[in-house]
GROMACS .gro file of C-alpha atoms in nm:
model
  108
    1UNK     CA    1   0.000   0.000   0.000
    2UNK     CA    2   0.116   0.309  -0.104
    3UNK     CA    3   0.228   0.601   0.168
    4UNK     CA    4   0.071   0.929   0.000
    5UNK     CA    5   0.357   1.218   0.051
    6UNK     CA    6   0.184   1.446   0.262
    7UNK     CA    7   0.100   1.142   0.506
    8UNK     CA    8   0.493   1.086   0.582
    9UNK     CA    9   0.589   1.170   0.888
   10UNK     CA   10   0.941   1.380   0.898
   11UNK     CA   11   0.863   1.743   0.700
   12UNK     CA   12   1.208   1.683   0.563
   13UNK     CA   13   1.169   1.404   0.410
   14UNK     CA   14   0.816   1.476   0.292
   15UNK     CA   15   0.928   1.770   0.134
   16UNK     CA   16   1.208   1.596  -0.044
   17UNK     CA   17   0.954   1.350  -0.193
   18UNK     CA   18   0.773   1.606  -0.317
   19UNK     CA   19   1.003   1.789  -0.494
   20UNK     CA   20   1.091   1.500  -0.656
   21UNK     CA   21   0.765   1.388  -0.793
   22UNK     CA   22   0.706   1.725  -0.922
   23UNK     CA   23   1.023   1.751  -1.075
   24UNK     CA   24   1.106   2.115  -0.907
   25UNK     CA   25   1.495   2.171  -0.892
   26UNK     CA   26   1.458   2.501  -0.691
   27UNK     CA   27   1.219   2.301  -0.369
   28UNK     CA   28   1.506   2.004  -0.443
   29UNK     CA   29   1.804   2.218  -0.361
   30UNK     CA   30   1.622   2.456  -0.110
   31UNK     CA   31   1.583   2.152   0.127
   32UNK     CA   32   1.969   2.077   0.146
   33UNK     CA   33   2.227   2.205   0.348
   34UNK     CA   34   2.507   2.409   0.187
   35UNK     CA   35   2.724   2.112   0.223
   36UNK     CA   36   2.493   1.816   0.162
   37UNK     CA   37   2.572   1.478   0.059
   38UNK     CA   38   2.473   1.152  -0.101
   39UNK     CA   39   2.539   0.776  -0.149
   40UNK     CA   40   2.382   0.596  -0.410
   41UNK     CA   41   2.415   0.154  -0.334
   42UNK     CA   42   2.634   0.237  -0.118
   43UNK     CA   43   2.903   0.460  -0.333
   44UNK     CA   44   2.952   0.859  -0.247
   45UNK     CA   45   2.845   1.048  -0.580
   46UNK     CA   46   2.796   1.448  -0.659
   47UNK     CA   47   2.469   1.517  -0.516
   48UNK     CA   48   2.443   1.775  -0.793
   49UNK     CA   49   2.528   1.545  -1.086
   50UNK     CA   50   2.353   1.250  -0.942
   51UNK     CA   51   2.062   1.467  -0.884
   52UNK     CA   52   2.041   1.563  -1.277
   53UNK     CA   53   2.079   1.282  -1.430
   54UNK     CA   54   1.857   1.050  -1.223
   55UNK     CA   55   1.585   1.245  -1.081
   56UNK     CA   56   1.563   1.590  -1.308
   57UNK     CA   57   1.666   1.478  -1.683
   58UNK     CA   58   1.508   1.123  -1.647
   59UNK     CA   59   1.146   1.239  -1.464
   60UNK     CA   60   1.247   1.033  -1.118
   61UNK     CA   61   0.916   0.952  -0.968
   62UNK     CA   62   0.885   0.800  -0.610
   63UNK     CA   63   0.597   0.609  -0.461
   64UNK     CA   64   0.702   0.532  -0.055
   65UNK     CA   65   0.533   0.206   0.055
   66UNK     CA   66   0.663   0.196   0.416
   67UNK     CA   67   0.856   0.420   0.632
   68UNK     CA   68   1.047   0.391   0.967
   69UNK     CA   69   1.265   0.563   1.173
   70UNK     CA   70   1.070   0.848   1.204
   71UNK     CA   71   1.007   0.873   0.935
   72UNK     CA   72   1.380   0.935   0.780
   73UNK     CA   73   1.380   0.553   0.567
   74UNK     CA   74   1.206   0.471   0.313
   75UNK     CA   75   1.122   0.158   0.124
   76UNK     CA   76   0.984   0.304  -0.213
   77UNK     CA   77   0.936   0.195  -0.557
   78UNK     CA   78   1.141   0.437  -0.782
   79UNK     CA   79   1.114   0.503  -1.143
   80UNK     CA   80   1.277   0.691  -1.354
   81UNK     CA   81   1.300   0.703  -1.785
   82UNK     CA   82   1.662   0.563  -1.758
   83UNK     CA   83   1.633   0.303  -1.578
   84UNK     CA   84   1.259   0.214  -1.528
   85UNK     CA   85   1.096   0.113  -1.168
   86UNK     CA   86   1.269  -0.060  -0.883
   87UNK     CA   87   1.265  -0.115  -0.536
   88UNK     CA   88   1.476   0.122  -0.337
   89UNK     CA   89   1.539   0.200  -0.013
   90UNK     CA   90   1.641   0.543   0.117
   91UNK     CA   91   1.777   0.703   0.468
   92UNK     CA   92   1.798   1.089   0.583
   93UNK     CA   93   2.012   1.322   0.743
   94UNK     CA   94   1.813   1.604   0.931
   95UNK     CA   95   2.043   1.869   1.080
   96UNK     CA   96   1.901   2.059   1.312
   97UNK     CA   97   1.801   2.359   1.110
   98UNK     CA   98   1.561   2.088   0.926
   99UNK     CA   99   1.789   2.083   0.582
  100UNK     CA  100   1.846   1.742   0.448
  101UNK     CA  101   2.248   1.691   0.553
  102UNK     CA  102   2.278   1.341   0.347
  103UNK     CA  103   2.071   1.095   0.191
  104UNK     CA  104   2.157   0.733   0.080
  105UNK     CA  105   1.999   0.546  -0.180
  106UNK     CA  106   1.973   0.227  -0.357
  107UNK     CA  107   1.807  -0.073  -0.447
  108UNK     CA  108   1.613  -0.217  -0.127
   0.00000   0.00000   0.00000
């Protein structure tokens, strides 16, 4: 069963799905900190670069189907034009000030 995104539970995170689905690079970057990072299956990548190419310039789409820690990890099918759907998994960063300070991705 599918988790709608304004039923998940950490605003971060929520946020972050959303900007995704709608494909809005200014909300995207606006939730990061100045410094942010990300993993993708487990290898460090340009947030930036990884960003454009698999969520921007391929329409990334996620649908969450479960959620834990708070709401900071995700189980989610995610599809994208390059690659298609798959099952991924996905784990926050919050700092403090609420910007997303890492995320890690890959397939769950």
């Amino acid at each position: 069963m599918t988790i709608q995104p304004t039923r998940l539970r950490d605003p971060a995170v929520r946020a972050f799905v959303a900007a995704v689905n709608a494909h809005d690079r200014e909300a995207f970057r606006a939730l990061l900190a100045p410094d942010a990072t990300m993993a993708d299956d487990g290898f460090d990548r340009d947030l930036a670069d990884w960003a454009e190419r698999e969520i921007f310039a391929s329409r990334g789409h996620l649908e969450v189907d479960n959620e834990s820690r708070g709401g900071r990890a995700l189980v989610a099918r995610y599809a994208n034009d390059t690659w298609g759907e798959m099952r991924t998994r996905w784990a926050f960063t919050v700092a403090e000030d609420g910007k997303i300070a890492r995320f890690e991705t890959g397939q769950a």
